[in-house]
């Protein structure tokens, strides 16, 4: 792209920051998502923005890209003041900003090249000039090491490939400053490595990268500078050359000493099998899964997202059809779903009603709901799991994400006669305190003899809690390791071993 | 108010957000509708004030008019409840008209076929059951098509309206219409519902049945396990399924129940007034039922005043019919629905920008 | 003639094509709007109002002006619908039903106001055979052109994105609202033209003359899997059913009138039930923009 070189030269000769946000205020009702936040990103660097969930990192990126309206503040790109009033993605793109969203902004039913050119289509007469589009994409892909089939439908791509499409989209628009929102959350360990190398490559070619993340090892590996946010405010910024050790950044993020990580010793004597699956097949996502979960253990399930974990849990919970055999010990099955909004909660129901869902037969007479028992039941669980505010008649939408998740956990763990608990990403999008409560609850369930199947994209969490870890790759379980054998390296190798190597060469 | 399943913005139980807002929005909707109607009235070179005075005088100023309005309201309570119940299950029942026709026809046909001396204790339950069953059967069809084949109930219920009225007319014309007429023979005396006798108007004890149904549906939705599961399906079918509810079966049952309510509307017109089924009976009651349910925000108790309001408008429109076309009432109805829908969207947006916890 | 002979005759094919025209025009419009993510239940109102304004236009200046006025009528309804559901983000299904009721009441009122009749307008100049075939040809050309438009033009690309992932389109700086505006206005123009055909074909307007065709056209959009050519093909099916209905009625067969008249609706019911499961609607269909 011709524009790329021209702007690059201008940046190199000017001392101005590539991107500067000053005194950004973002308000939702009475709550500040950002309060007086400033960020200065030097050209050609990778600048990490870190903080807990809800610290306001994504909001800040959204302001820069024109997707979130700021109540106050200034935006300066390459030394040029840009109005934040009426700032839109279209203007951000014109300023040379590009954004890769955490949840990919791709149209699954369109092809790769169609997604890349969308909104900026090369034309021949009234039609899209697809041959020129493909040629431009090929040039771009070669320059940045993005292996892509331009005619593939996006819905058929792996997560790693989709991310490359997102990067291609941004570069196609001639972006000089690339904003990444939690880009590695959906990637496997080896993909993360390749992705971080690609980020460095971009910086070396003169692009500027803003990386929002909460993983400190990534920060240590790739960031030139770091800004820490907490509760919507900037805590500290470390300029290039003065980035401290991860432990110090961690303290800045939480504002105190981090709690000692929960790491219960693995159980030695497992009980009888409570859930056995043989030859589970479901579409193209499960290709013959064998699995045995025993009473009183936590069985971890590792794997890069999109390898069948979600489908496996839904199949085991009998929420989706599949072929094969599932044998479950008598007793109740609990399910903490990956998508609590979709499978776990009814947003307009009250807390009490949500805690009743799935147990309505128990908490009613033959016809009528037993309101007194519904309320007692709710109050008891809300107190036990420290859900705040613990008002049974409040609609669940009024709760924060962490408290909503605690509500789901409370309901599922309190099923009488619970023998099996399926648990998908129980602490995702949840603040540290709530995550700790939830993890402790899982360990308690294990002690009570429940068989827990735990899926998590956080390998650290998986290794801390699981007694055994099974690795799911492309719809099959390729290995099951005892906790001691399940090092991060071993798991990473297994998770990616069976995958075709299509990683960017950057 | 939204009819999409799982749209979390659609809170039918407006327990929070304030009854005042609801009242305010309703008044605005009525004002805008009055304004639109006034413009049309002016187009006919009439004075809106005179026409509206006529409407009020006819409906509220005399027992007969008030009774006629109650008679119309009876039908609208049934169809409004039908639409509201389906809505709480996340389904849009545009088929109340066809269900009403089927129910009315069934009770008329059975009522006429009973032995002349059948006592009311036997005849009335039988014909009411027939009305509910026929309406329920017609309602169940789109439920099954949705649950089994994924066919959207809006299209199927509309198509069924045409199909049912055609089929009923065919059956009636071929076998049941009294000779040289377009209506069936009268039902036996035991199967009639006595009039309330309000100024010689058509309103009957069926109005009380409608009231009882509104209370019954309220109880069902708020107190029963069935209602709990139905609401869960309407708000989030995936979560309901995860909570052990059979969503497909609930879809069919909810549509059948909605159909049964619409079918019972026949009690007011057929059993309480005409005593026979005739061509064109109940036309537009289905669509007005949608407006009633919307105005009531899916709350079965609020269906009562909403139905009364639209009944007053319709009855008043008839009185004004000498001066302006009574179809102006349809325009008002549509305007009210649109204003309410826009207000609901605005409320949702305000709530979203105020920021929910998650 | 036996029924089979009737169906194989040239006359029947011509009749089927004629019946298809209003369905096809409305369904093409519906396809565009739905691909952009806007529910097209208001096609019924657009057809009806197009028929009314076309009658008015033809009475004033002949069938050509009538056709033009039909388009304008459809556009007017589309603009109102658009304002309500795209600009103000109100529930699309509810408002479409309300718009249809509004048009029904309005045309009845205007019928009295303009022509002093509660049921129908006086006769106005109709299409004649040239005009008829011009319409049929126009519908065919439009079907092909719109298919290309959706598949190969920048606007078509944005249209598909708007109905599938409007947030993705917006994040690229494209005004999704404008894409939807364009699509719904186009659907109004097309459905209005379909309405014009209804009126000009019989040379006048009669109360509620769209009689569910808009809903059937929407069923054709679904059955045609949201593709212009697919929807047109589904409309041809309805056209054949409609022509069959007319023939059966005309021949005064032993089949009862009511049952024959049910034919298009029954075909529609079967069509949406048998195809709906396999077809995938645009993911953002019916969802208001955030």
CSV table of C-alpha atoms in Angstrom, one decimal, chain A residues 2-403:
chain,number,residue,atom,x,y,z
A,2,UNK,CA,1.4,3.3,-1.0
A,3,UNK,CA,-0.1,5.3,1.9
A,4,UNK,CA,1.8,3.1,4.4
A,5,UNK,CA,5.2,4.3,3.4
A,6,UNK,CA,4.3,8.0,3.2
A,7,UNK,CA,2.8,8.2,6.7
A,8,UNK,CA,5.6,6.0,8.1
A,9,UNK,CA,8.2,8.6,7.0
A,10,UNK,CA,6.2,11.4,8.5
A,11,UNK,CA,6.1,9.6,11.8
A,12,UNK,CA,9.9,8.9,11.8
A,13,UNK,CA,10.8,12.5,11.3
A,14,UNK,CA,8.4,13.9,14.0
A,15,UNK,CA,8.9,13.5,17.7
A,16,UNK,CA,5.2,13.4,18.4
A,17,UNK,CA,3.5,10.4,20.0
A,18,UNK,CA,1.7,8.1,17.6
A,19,UNK,CA,-1.3,8.1,19.8
A,20,UNK,CA,-2.2,10.3,22.7
A,21,UNK,CA,-5.3,10.2,24.9
A,22,UNK,CA,-5.6,12.8,27.6
A,23,UNK,CA,-8.0,13.0,30.5
A,24,UNK,CA,-10.5,10.6,29.1
A,25,UNK,CA,-13.8,10.3,31.0
A,26,UNK,CA,-16.4,7.7,30.1
A,27,UNK,CA,-19.5,7.4,32.2
A,28,UNK,CA,-22.3,4.8,32.3
A,29,UNK,CA,-25.0,6.3,34.4
A,30,UNK,CA,-23.3,7.2,37.7
A,31,UNK,CA,-20.4,4.8,37.1
A,32,UNK,CA,-17.1,5.9,35.6
A,33,UNK,CA,-15.7,3.3,33.2
A,34,UNK,CA,-12.8,5.7,32.5
A,35,UNK,CA,-11.9,8.6,34.7
A,36,UNK,CA,-9.2,11.1,33.7
A,37,UNK,CA,-7.3,8.4,31.9
A,38,UNK,CA,-4.2,9.4,29.8
A,39,UNK,CA,-2.2,7.3,27.5
A,40,UNK,CA,0.8,8.2,25.4
A,41,UNK,CA,2.1,5.7,22.9
A,42,UNK,CA,5.4,6.3,21.1
A,43,UNK,CA,5.6,5.4,17.4
A,44,UNK,CA,7.0,2.1,16.5
A,45,UNK,CA,6.5,0.6,19.9
A,46,UNK,CA,4.3,-2.1,21.5
A,47,UNK,CA,2.4,-0.5,24.4
A,48,UNK,CA,0.6,-2.8,26.7
A,49,UNK,CA,-2.5,-1.6,28.6
A,50,UNK,CA,-3.1,-3.9,31.5
A,51,UNK,CA,-5.6,-4.2,34.4
A,52,UNK,CA,-8.3,-6.5,35.8
A,53,UNK,CA,-11.6,-7.2,34.2
A,54,UNK,CA,-13.6,-4.1,34.4
A,55,UNK,CA,-10.6,-1.8,34.9
A,56,UNK,CA,-11.6,0.1,31.7
A,57,UNK,CA,-9.0,-1.1,29.2
A,58,UNK,CA,-11.4,-2.0,26.4
A,59,UNK,CA,-13.4,1.2,27.1
A,60,UNK,CA,-10.2,3.2,26.5
A,61,UNK,CA,-9.5,1.5,23.2
A,62,UNK,CA,-13.1,2.0,22.2
A,63,UNK,CA,-12.8,5.7,22.8
A,64,UNK,CA,-9.7,5.9,20.6
A,65,UNK,CA,-11.5,4.0,17.8
A,66,UNK,CA,-14.7,6.0,18.1
A,67,UNK,CA,-16.9,3.2,19.4
A,68,UNK,CA,-17.3,4.5,22.9
A,69,UNK,CA,-18.3,8.1,23.5
A,70,UNK,CA,-16.1,10.0,25.9
A,71,UNK,CA,-17.6,12.6,28.2
A,72,UNK,CA,-14.3,14.5,28.3
A,73,UNK,CA,-10.8,14.3,27.0
A,74,UNK,CA,-8.5,14.8,24.0
A,75,UNK,CA,-7.3,12.6,21.3
A,76,UNK,CA,-4.1,13.3,19.4
A,77,UNK,CA,-2.9,11.1,16.6
A,78,UNK,CA,0.6,11.6,15.1
A,79,UNK,CA,0.7,15.1,16.6
A,80,UNK,CA,-2.6,16.0,15.1
A,81,UNK,CA,-5.5,16.9,17.4
A,82,UNK,CA,-8.6,15.0,16.6
A,83,UNK,CA,-12.1,15.9,17.9
A,84,UNK,CA,-13.5,13.4,20.3
A,85,UNK,CA,-17.0,14.9,19.9
A,86,UNK,CA,-18.5,13.0,17.0
A,87,UNK,CA,-15.5,10.7,16.8
A,88,UNK,CA,-16.5,7.6,14.8
A,89,UNK,CA,-14.8,4.4,13.5
A,90,UNK,CA,-14.8,6.0,10.0
A,91,UNK,CA,-12.8,9.0,11.3
A,92,UNK,CA,-10.5,6.7,13.3
A,93,UNK,CA,-9.7,4.8,10.2
A,94,UNK,CA,-9.1,8.0,8.3
A,95,UNK,CA,-6.6,9.0,11.1
A,96,UNK,CA,-4.7,5.8,10.6
A,97,UNK,CA,-6.1,3.8,13.5
A,98,UNK,CA,-7.1,0.2,13.2
A,99,UNK,CA,-8.8,-2.1,15.8
A,100,UNK,CA,-8.8,-5.8,16.3
A,101,UNK,CA,-11.7,-6.5,18.6
A,102,UNK,CA,-11.7,-9.2,21.3
A,103,UNK,CA,-14.8,-10.7,19.7
A,104,UNK,CA,-13.9,-10.8,16.1
A,105,UNK,CA,-15.8,-8.3,13.9
A,106,UNK,CA,-16.0,-10.7,10.9
A,107,UNK,CA,-19.0,-11.6,8.8
A,108,UNK,CA,-18.9,-15.4,8.9
A,109,UNK,CA,-20.9,-15.9,5.7
A,110,UNK,CA,-18.6,-13.7,3.6
A,111,UNK,CA,-15.2,-14.8,2.2
A,112,UNK,CA,-11.8,-13.7,3.5
A,113,UNK,CA,-11.3,-11.2,0.8
A,114,UNK,CA,-14.9,-9.9,1.1
A,115,UNK,CA,-14.3,-9.3,4.8
A,116,UNK,CA,-11.0,-7.5,4.2
A,117,UNK,CA,-12.3,-5.1,1.6
A,118,UNK,CA,-15.7,-4.4,3.2
A,119,UNK,CA,-16.4,-0.7,3.2
A,120,UNK,CA,-13.4,0.1,1.1
A,121,UNK,CA,-14.0,-2.0,-2.0
A,122,UNK,CA,-11.9,-1.6,-5.1
A,123,UNK,CA,-14.3,-1.1,-8.0
A,124,UNK,CA,-14.5,-1.8,-11.7
A,125,UNK,CA,-17.5,0.1,-13.0
A,126,UNK,CA,-20.4,-0.6,-10.7
A,127,UNK,CA,-18.9,-4.0,-9.6
A,128,UNK,CA,-16.4,-5.0,-7.0
A,129,UNK,CA,-13.0,-5.6,-8.6
A,130,UNK,CA,-12.4,-8.9,-6.9
A,131,UNK,CA,-9.2,-9.7,-8.9
A,132,UNK,CA,-7.6,-6.5,-7.8
A,133,UNK,CA,-8.8,-7.0,-4.2
A,134,UNK,CA,-7.2,-10.5,-4.2
A,135,UNK,CA,-4.0,-9.1,-5.6
A,136,UNK,CA,-3.8,-6.4,-3.0
A,137,UNK,CA,-4.5,-8.8,-0.2
A,138,UNK,CA,-1.8,-11.2,-1.5
A,139,UNK,CA,0.8,-8.4,-1.5
A,140,UNK,CA,-0.2,-7.4,2.0
A,141,UNK,CA,-0.2,-10.9,3.2
A,142,UNK,CA,3.2,-11.6,1.8
A,143,UNK,CA,4.7,-8.4,3.4
A,144,UNK,CA,3.4,-9.3,6.8
A,145,UNK,CA,3.5,-13.0,6.7
A,146,UNK,CA,-0.2,-13.6,7.0
A,147,UNK,CA,-1.1,-16.9,5.3
A,148,UNK,CA,-4.7,-16.6,4.1
A,149,UNK,CA,-6.9,-18.2,1.4
A,150,UNK,CA,-8.8,-15.2,0.0
A,151,UNK,CA,-11.7,-17.3,-1.2
A,152,UNK,CA,-12.4,-19.3,2.0
A,153,UNK,CA,-15.6,-18.5,3.9
A,154,UNK,CA,-14.7,-17.0,7.2
A,155,UNK,CA,-17.0,-19.4,9.1
A,156,UNK,CA,-14.8,-22.3,8.0
A,157,UNK,CA,-11.6,-20.7,9.5
A,158,UNK,CA,-9.8,-21.5,12.7
A,159,UNK,CA,-9.6,-18.9,15.4
A,160,UNK,CA,-5.9,-18.2,14.5
A,161,UNK,CA,-6.8,-17.7,10.8
A,162,UNK,CA,-9.7,-15.4,11.8
A,163,UNK,CA,-7.3,-13.3,13.7
A,164,UNK,CA,-5.1,-13.0,10.7
A,165,UNK,CA,-8.1,-11.8,8.7
A,166,UNK,CA,-8.7,-9.1,11.3
A,167,UNK,CA,-5.1,-8.0,11.0
A,168,UNK,CA,-5.3,-8.0,7.2
A,169,UNK,CA,-8.4,-5.9,7.4
A,170,UNK,CA,-6.7,-3.3,9.5
A,171,UNK,CA,-3.5,-3.2,7.4
A,172,UNK,CA,-5.6,-3.0,4.2
A,173,UNK,CA,-7.0,0.3,5.5
A,174,UNK,CA,-3.5,1.6,5.8
A,175,UNK,CA,-3.5,1.7,9.6
A,176,UNK,CA,-0.4,3.0,11.3
A,177,UNK,CA,-1.6,2.5,14.9
A,178,UNK,CA,-3.1,-1.0,15.6
A,179,UNK,CA,-5.3,-1.5,18.6
A,180,UNK,CA,-5.6,-5.0,19.9
A,181,UNK,CA,-8.2,-5.9,22.6
A,182,UNK,CA,-7.3,-9.1,24.4
A,183,UNK,CA,-6.1,-10.7,21.2
A,184,UNK,CA,-4.6,-13.9,22.8
A,185,UNK,CA,-7.7,-14.8,24.9
A,186,UNK,CA,-8.8,-17.2,22.2
A,187,UNK,CA,-5.5,-18.6,21.1
A,188,UNK,CA,-3.6,-21.7,22.1
A,189,UNK,CA,0.0,-21.5,23.5
A,190,UNK,CA,1.9,-22.0,20.2
A,191,UNK,CA,-0.5,-19.6,18.4
A,192,UNK,CA,0.2,-17.0,21.1
A,193,UNK,CA,3.9,-17.3,20.5
A,194,UNK,CA,3.5,-16.8,16.8
A,195,UNK,CA,1.1,-13.9,17.4
A,196,UNK,CA,3.4,-12.1,19.7
A,197,UNK,CA,6.2,-12.5,17.1
A,198,UNK,CA,3.9,-11.0,14.6
A,199,UNK,CA,3.2,-8.0,16.9
A,200,UNK,CA,7.0,-7.4,17.2
A,201,UNK,CA,7.3,-7.7,13.4
A,202,UNK,CA,4.7,-5.0,13.0
A,203,UNK,CA,6.5,-2.7,15.4
A,204,UNK,CA,9.8,-3.3,13.6
A,205,UNK,CA,8.2,-2.3,10.3
A,206,UNK,CA,7.3,1.0,11.9
A,207,UNK,CA,3.7,0.3,13.0
A,208,UNK,CA,2.6,1.2,16.5
A,209,UNK,CA,0.8,-1.4,18.5
A,210,UNK,CA,-1.5,-0.9,21.6
A,211,UNK,CA,-2.1,-4.2,23.3
A,212,UNK,CA,-4.8,-4.6,25.9
A,213,UNK,CA,-4.3,-7.8,27.9
A,214,UNK,CA,-4.3,-9.1,31.4
A,215,UNK,CA,-1.6,-11.7,30.9
A,216,UNK,CA,1.7,-10.5,32.3
A,217,UNK,CA,3.9,-13.0,30.6
A,218,UNK,CA,2.8,-11.5,27.3
A,219,UNK,CA,3.6,-8.1,28.6
A,220,UNK,CA,7.1,-9.2,29.6
A,221,UNK,CA,7.6,-10.9,26.3
A,222,UNK,CA,6.5,-8.2,23.9
A,223,UNK,CA,5.8,-4.8,25.4
A,224,UNK,CA,8.1,-1.8,25.2
A,225,UNK,CA,5.9,0.3,27.5
A,226,UNK,CA,3.1,-0.5,29.9
A,227,UNK,CA,0.2,1.5,31.3
A,228,UNK,CA,-1.8,0.0,34.3
A,229,UNK,CA,-5.5,0.8,34.8
A,230,UNK,CA,-7.5,0.0,37.9
A,231,UNK,CA,-11.2,0.8,38.5
A,232,UNK,CA,-11.3,3.0,35.4
A,233,UNK,CA,-8.3,5.2,36.4
A,234,UNK,CA,-4.7,5.1,35.4
A,235,UNK,CA,-2.4,3.8,38.2
A,236,UNK,CA,1.0,4.2,36.5
A,237,UNK,CA,2.7,4.2,33.2
A,238,UNK,CA,6.1,2.7,32.6
A,239,UNK,CA,7.9,4.2,29.6
A,240,UNK,CA,10.2,2.4,27.3
A,241,UNK,CA,13.3,1.0,29.1
A,242,UNK,CA,11.7,1.3,32.6
A,243,UNK,CA,9.2,-1.6,32.5
A,244,UNK,CA,9.6,-3.5,35.8
A,245,UNK,CA,9.3,-7.2,36.6
A,246,UNK,CA,5.8,-8.8,36.2
A,247,UNK,CA,5.4,-9.1,40.0
A,248,UNK,CA,5.5,-5.3,40.4
A,249,UNK,CA,3.1,-4.8,37.6
A,250,UNK,CA,0.8,-7.3,39.3
A,251,UNK,CA,0.8,-5.3,42.5
A,252,UNK,CA,0.0,-2.2,40.6
A,253,UNK,CA,-2.9,-4.0,38.9
A,254,UNK,CA,-4.5,-5.2,42.1
A,255,UNK,CA,-3.4,-2.4,44.4
A,256,UNK,CA,-2.1,-4.8,47.0
A,257,UNK,CA,-0.3,-8.1,47.4
A,258,UNK,CA,-1.9,-10.7,45.1
A,259,UNK,CA,-3.6,-13.5,47.1
A,260,UNK,CA,-1.7,-16.7,47.3
A,261,UNK,CA,-2.8,-18.9,44.4
A,262,UNK,CA,-5.2,-21.6,45.3
A,263,UNK,CA,-3.5,-25.0,44.7
A,264,UNK,CA,-5.1,-27.9,46.4
A,265,UNK,CA,-3.1,-31.1,46.4
A,266,UNK,CA,-4.3,-33.6,43.8
A,267,UNK,CA,-6.4,-36.4,45.1
A,268,UNK,CA,-4.8,-39.9,45.0
A,269,UNK,CA,-7.8,-42.2,45.5
A,270,UNK,CA,-10.4,-41.4,43.0
A,271,UNK,CA,-13.9,-42.8,43.4
A,272,UNK,CA,-16.1,-44.8,41.1
A,273,UNK,CA,-16.9,-43.4,37.6
A,274,UNK,CA,-19.8,-41.0,37.6
A,275,UNK,CA,-19.7,-40.0,34.0
A,276,UNK,CA,-18.5,-42.1,31.1
A,277,UNK,CA,-18.6,-41.2,27.5
A,278,UNK,CA,-17.7,-43.5,24.6
A,279,UNK,CA,-17.3,-42.6,21.0
A,280,UNK,CA,-19.1,-39.3,21.1
A,281,UNK,CA,-19.6,-37.9,17.6
A,282,UNK,CA,-21.3,-34.6,16.8
A,283,UNK,CA,-21.1,-33.1,13.4
A,284,UNK,CA,-17.5,-32.1,12.6
A,285,UNK,CA,-16.7,-30.9,16.1
A,286,UNK,CA,-16.6,-34.2,18.1
A,287,UNK,CA,-15.0,-37.1,16.3
A,288,UNK,CA,-15.2,-39.9,18.8
A,289,UNK,CA,-14.5,-38.7,22.3
A,290,UNK,CA,-13.9,-41.2,25.1
A,291,UNK,CA,-13.9,-39.8,28.6
A,292,UNK,CA,-14.2,-41.1,32.2
A,293,UNK,CA,-14.9,-38.8,35.1
A,294,UNK,CA,-14.7,-40.2,38.6
A,295,UNK,CA,-16.3,-39.2,41.8
A,296,UNK,CA,-14.2,-36.8,43.9
A,297,UNK,CA,-11.9,-35.6,41.1
A,298,UNK,CA,-11.5,-32.5,39.0
A,299,UNK,CA,-10.8,-33.6,35.4
A,300,UNK,CA,-9.4,-30.7,33.4
A,301,UNK,CA,-10.0,-30.4,29.7
A,302,UNK,CA,-7.3,-28.4,27.9
A,303,UNK,CA,-7.4,-27.4,24.3
A,304,UNK,CA,-7.4,-24.5,22.0
A,305,UNK,CA,-10.8,-22.9,21.7
A,306,UNK,CA,-12.8,-24.3,18.8
A,307,UNK,CA,-11.5,-27.9,19.1
A,308,UNK,CA,-14.8,-29.2,20.4
A,309,UNK,CA,-14.8,-28.3,24.1
A,310,UNK,CA,-18.0,-26.3,23.9
A,311,UNK,CA,-19.7,-29.0,21.9
A,312,UNK,CA,-18.5,-31.7,24.3
A,313,UNK,CA,-20.0,-29.9,27.3
A,314,UNK,CA,-23.3,-29.3,25.6
A,315,UNK,CA,-23.4,-33.0,24.5
A,316,UNK,CA,-22.6,-34.2,28.0
A,317,UNK,CA,-25.3,-31.9,29.4
A,318,UNK,CA,-27.6,-33.4,26.8
A,319,UNK,CA,-28.3,-29.9,25.4
A,320,UNK,CA,-27.3,-31.0,21.9
A,321,UNK,CA,-27.7,-34.2,20.0
A,322,UNK,CA,-24.8,-36.5,19.5
A,323,UNK,CA,-24.1,-40.1,18.6
A,324,UNK,CA,-22.3,-42.4,21.0
A,325,UNK,CA,-22.8,-43.5,24.6
A,326,UNK,CA,-23.1,-41.5,27.7
A,327,UNK,CA,-23.4,-43.3,31.0
A,328,UNK,CA,-24.0,-41.2,34.1
A,329,UNK,CA,-24.3,-42.3,37.7
A,330,UNK,CA,-27.6,-41.6,39.4
A,331,UNK,CA,-27.9,-38.1,40.9
A,332,UNK,CA,-28.1,-34.6,39.7
A,333,UNK,CA,-26.0,-33.0,37.0
A,334,UNK,CA,-24.8,-29.4,37.4
A,335,UNK,CA,-23.7,-27.3,34.5
A,336,UNK,CA,-21.9,-24.0,34.6
A,337,UNK,CA,-22.1,-23.0,30.9
A,338,UNK,CA,-19.5,-21.2,28.9
A,339,UNK,CA,-22.1,-18.6,27.9
A,340,UNK,CA,-24.0,-17.7,31.0
A,341,UNK,CA,-26.2,-15.2,29.2
A,342,UNK,CA,-27.3,-17.8,26.7
A,343,UNK,CA,-27.6,-21.0,28.7
A,344,UNK,CA,-27.3,-20.0,32.3
A,345,UNK,CA,-29.5,-17.0,33.1
A,346,UNK,CA,-32.8,-15.4,32.2
A,347,UNK,CA,-31.8,-11.7,32.3
A,348,UNK,CA,-35.3,-10.4,33.2
A,349,UNK,CA,-36.0,-13.0,35.8
A,350,UNK,CA,-35.3,-12.1,39.4
A,351,UNK,CA,-32.4,-13.6,41.3
A,352,UNK,CA,-34.9,-15.9,43.1
A,353,UNK,CA,-36.4,-17.0,39.8
A,354,UNK,CA,-33.0,-17.7,38.3
A,355,UNK,CA,-32.0,-19.7,41.3
A,356,UNK,CA,-35.2,-21.7,40.9
A,357,UNK,CA,-34.7,-22.4,37.2
A,358,UNK,CA,-34.0,-26.1,36.8
A,359,UNK,CA,-35.3,-26.9,40.2
A,360,UNK,CA,-38.9,-25.7,39.7
A,361,UNK,CA,-40.2,-29.2,40.2
A,362,UNK,CA,-38.6,-29.4,43.6
A,363,UNK,CA,-39.8,-26.0,44.7
A,364,UNK,CA,-43.4,-26.3,43.7
A,365,UNK,CA,-46.4,-28.3,44.6
A,366,UNK,CA,-48.2,-30.2,41.9
A,367,UNK,CA,-49.3,-27.0,40.1
A,368,UNK,CA,-48.3,-24.0,42.2
A,369,UNK,CA,-44.9,-22.6,42.8
A,370,UNK,CA,-44.1,-22.6,46.5
A,371,UNK,CA,-43.1,-19.0,46.9
A,372,UNK,CA,-42.0,-19.2,50.5
A,373,UNK,CA,-39.6,-22.0,49.7
A,374,UNK,CA,-38.4,-20.3,46.6
A,375,UNK,CA,-37.5,-17.2,48.7
A,376,UNK,CA,-35.8,-19.1,51.5
A,377,UNK,CA,-33.8,-21.1,49.1
A,378,UNK,CA,-32.7,-18.0,47.3
A,379,UNK,CA,-31.7,-16.1,50.5
A,380,UNK,CA,-29.7,-19.0,51.7
A,381,UNK,CA,-27.7,-19.4,48.4
A,382,UNK,CA,-27.2,-15.7,48.0
A,383,UNK,CA,-25.7,-15.5,51.4
A,384,UNK,CA,-23.6,-18.6,51.0
A,385,UNK,CA,-22.0,-17.5,47.8
A,386,UNK,CA,-21.8,-13.9,48.7
A,387,UNK,CA,-23.8,-12.6,45.7
A,388,UNK,CA,-24.1,-8.8,45.9
A,389,UNK,CA,-26.6,-7.2,46.1
A,390,UNK,CA,-28.3,-10.3,47.6
A,391,UNK,CA,-31.8,-9.0,47.0
A,392,UNK,CA,-33.9,-12.0,45.8
A,393,UNK,CA,-36.4,-9.8,44.0
A,394,UNK,CA,-33.9,-7.9,41.9
A,395,UNK,CA,-33.7,-8.6,38.2
A,396,UNK,CA,-30.5,-10.5,37.4
A,397,UNK,CA,-29.5,-7.9,34.8
A,398,UNK,CA,-28.8,-5.5,37.6
A,399,UNK,CA,-25.9,-7.6,38.8
A,400,UNK,CA,-22.2,-7.3,37.7
A,401,UNK,CA,-20.8,-10.1,35.5
A,402,UNK,CA,-18.9,-11.6,38.5
A,403,UNK,CA,-22.0,-11.7,40.6
